[in-house]
Amino acid sequence: MITLLGSATWHNGHVDGAIRDIRRPLPEDGLLSGAVLRMGDPDAGPVVAMSIEGRIFPRKAPVHLHKSDSFRMALGEPIRVGGTSYAHGEFRLQRADAFYGPEYWTDEVGTNQLLLMADRRGLKPYLTDAQLQRLADTALADDVSLEGVAMLPRDADVPHAIANSFGAVLRPSHFDAGFTDTTRWSTLGDGSRLAAVALGHRESGVLLLCWDRPAGAAALPAFRLGTDLVRLVVEGSCHIDDPGAGGVELGRLGFRLQQEGTWHGASRSGPAGSKELWIVADRRAWPPLTAAGPAEGPLAEAGAEVAALTSRLASAA
């Protein structure tokens, strides 16, 4: 189940939003402006934060690790981790239990990223400096968004693994990719390109589906998925039908949150196509079901990519 940190009105199992810079006046259109949410398993499921706002992290976040695989993607302006700058739509997959950083922020850009922890119990940062660790622990203790989450201790065993469908290799504990270059992604029957990424628990972890769908790509039918889904438009636009209400047009940085077991409307790419990130809380639930039965077309082709990833993870265990 998706649980939002803020309040929202759900309609037939979904709520829509747009990640906007909340330092500026926001239109009264009923859309969420960014989101912080828990999804999937009530104890160890993913946590997702996506926002553009004033700086909420230290100007320089020190080198640290998490007891969870993580994913971060720049939104709008670049973000910087270690010696790498990530432009809008570029992302970093980071292996659990491995030090990385530092991260850098400015007052001008603020905090502008989508950050996903595959296991919310791994949110706590473990630092190399004892004094900084005490400060981080104090901040976590005062963070109401973490209420009820039991953080994993430093010596906890984390059975996580990261795999992808396009040949990126962890060097040594992370890899970079993004929507700025989709040439290595698989080409589907309708001309779309697709990249699949598995992270988190080897069997029940998170699935990321990265779509690059041209304007003429096949429409996706309505479907029902047995786990929570976040759908974010990185570039372009898409139209999602909503029976009886005409549907919604999601533009750049528009998103939909869909509760497990509820129907997601049929959708199609906009006139400039759409590049989208889908976050599936538990990859065992893919592929979804449609009104006609098992998924066909692009959804089924995505299922083949996911099955290959699952097989690789099983053989490497």
CSV table of N, CA, C and O in Angstrom, one decimal, residues 68-70 93-94 96 116-119 158-163 198-207 283 313:
chain,number,residue,atom,x,y,z
A,68,SER,N,20.9,-0.3,2.2
A,68,SER,CA,19.9,-0.6,1.2
A,68,SER,C,20.5,-0.1,-0.2
A,68,SER,O,21.2,0.9,-0.2
A,69,ASP,N,20.1,-0.9,-1.2
A,69,ASP,CA,20.4,-0.3,-2.5
A,69,ASP,C,19.6,0.9,-2.7
A,69,ASP,O,18.5,1.1,-2.1
A,70,SER,N,20.1,1.9,-3.5
A,70,SER,CA,19.4,3.1,-3.7
A,70,SER,C,19.5,3.6,-5.2
A,70,SER,O,20.3,3.1,-5.9
A,93,LEU,N,22.6,4.3,-9.7
A,93,LEU,CA,22.3,3.1,-8.9
A,93,LEU,C,23.4,2.8,-7.9
A,93,LEU,O,24.6,2.6,-8.4
A,94,GLN,N,23.1,2.8,-6.6
A,94,GLN,CA,24.2,2.6,-5.6
A,94,GLN,C,23.9,1.3,-4.8
A,94,GLN,O,22.9,1.1,-4.3
A,96,ALA,N,24.0,-1.3,-1.8
A,96,ALA,CA,24.0,-1.3,-0.4
A,96,ALA,C,25.3,-1.6,0.3
A,96,ALA,O,26.2,-2.3,-0.3
A,116,LEU,N,15.2,7.0,-4.1
A,116,LEU,CA,14.5,5.8,-3.8
A,116,LEU,C,15.4,4.9,-3.0
A,116,LEU,O,16.6,4.7,-3.4
A,117,MET,N,15.0,4.5,-1.8
A,117,MET,CA,15.7,3.4,-1.0
A,117,MET,C,14.9,2.2,-1.2
A,117,MET,O,13.7,2.1,-0.9
A,118,ALA,N,15.5,1.1,-1.7
A,118,ALA,CA,14.8,-0.1,-2.0
A,118,ALA,C,14.2,-0.7,-0.7
A,118,ALA,O,13.2,-1.4,-0.7
A,119,ASP,N,14.8,-0.5,0.5
A,119,ASP,CA,14.4,-1.0,1.8
A,119,ASP,C,14.4,0.2,2.7
A,119,ASP,O,15.5,0.7,3.0
A,158,VAL,N,22.5,-7.7,4.4
A,158,VAL,CA,21.6,-7.1,3.5
A,158,VAL,C,21.6,-8.0,2.2
A,158,VAL,O,22.6,-7.8,1.4
A,159,PRO,N,20.7,-8.9,1.9
A,159,PRO,CA,20.7,-9.7,0.7
A,159,PRO,C,20.2,-9.0,-0.5
A,159,PRO,O,19.2,-9.4,-1.1
A,160,HIS,N,20.8,-7.9,-0.8
A,160,HIS,CA,20.4,-7.1,-2.0
A,160,HIS,C,21.3,-7.3,-3.2
A,160,HIS,O,22.4,-7.8,-3.1
A,161,ALA,N,20.8,-7.0,-4.4
A,161,ALA,CA,21.5,-7.2,-5.6
A,161,ALA,C,20.9,-6.2,-6.6
A,161,ALA,O,19.7,-5.9,-6.6
A,162,ILE,N,21.8,-5.7,-7.5
A,162,ILE,CA,21.4,-4.8,-8.6
A,162,ILE,C,21.7,-5.5,-10.0
A,162,ILE,O,22.8,-6.0,-10.1
A,163,ALA,N,20.8,-5.5,-10.9
A,163,ALA,CA,21.0,-6.0,-12.2
A,163,ALA,C,20.2,-5.1,-13.2
A,163,ALA,O,19.3,-4.4,-12.8
A,198,ALA,N,16.7,-4.1,-11.7
A,198,ALA,CA,16.2,-4.7,-10.5
A,198,ALA,C,17.2,-4.2,-9.4
A,198,ALA,O,18.4,-4.2,-9.6
A,199,LEU,N,16.6,-3.9,-8.2
A,199,LEU,CA,17.5,-3.5,-7.1
A,199,LEU,C,16.7,-3.9,-5.8
A,199,LEU,O,15.5,-4.2,-5.8
A,200,GLY,N,17.5,-4.0,-4.7
A,200,GLY,CA,16.9,-4.4,-3.5
A,200,GLY,C,17.0,-5.9,-3.3
A,200,GLY,O,17.9,-6.6,-3.8
A,201,HIS,N,16.0,-6.4,-2.5
A,201,HIS,CA,16.0,-7.9,-2.2
A,201,HIS,C,16.1,-8.7,-3.5
A,201,HIS,O,15.4,-8.4,-4.5
A,202,ARG,N,16.9,-9.8,-3.4
A,202,ARG,CA,17.1,-10.6,-4.6
A,202,ARG,C,15.8,-11.2,-5.2
A,202,ARG,O,15.7,-11.3,-6.4
A,203,GLU,N,14.8,-11.4,-4.4
A,203,GLU,CA,13.6,-12.1,-4.9
A,203,GLU,C,12.4,-11.1,-5.0
A,203,GLU,O,11.7,-11.1,-5.9
A,204,SER,N,12.3,-10.2,-4.0
A,204,SER,CA,11.1,-9.4,-3.9
A,204,SER,C,11.4,-7.9,-4.0
A,204,SER,O,10.6,-7.1,-3.6
A,205,GLY,N,12.6,-7.5,-4.6
A,205,GLY,CA,13.0,-6.1,-4.6
A,205,GLY,C,12.3,-5.3,-5.6
A,205,GLY,O,11.3,-5.8,-6.3
A,206,VAL,N,12.7,-4.1,-5.8
A,206,VAL,CA,12.1,-3.1,-6.6
A,206,VAL,C,12.4,-3.3,-8.1
A,206,VAL,O,13.5,-3.8,-8.4
A,207,LEU,N,11.5,-3.0,-9.0
A,207,LEU,CA,11.7,-3.1,-10.4
A,207,LEU,C,11.5,-1.7,-10.9
A,207,LEU,O,10.5,-1.0,-10.7
A,283,ARG,N,8.9,-6.7,-7.7
A,283,ARG,CA,9.0,-7.2,-9.1
A,283,ARG,C,8.3,-8.5,-9.4
A,283,ARG,O,8.0,-8.9,-10.5
A,313,LEU,N,19.5,-13.0,-11.4
A,313,LEU,CA,19.7,-12.9,-10.0
A,313,LEU,C,19.7,-14.2,-9.2
A,313,LEU,O,20.4,-14.4,-8.3
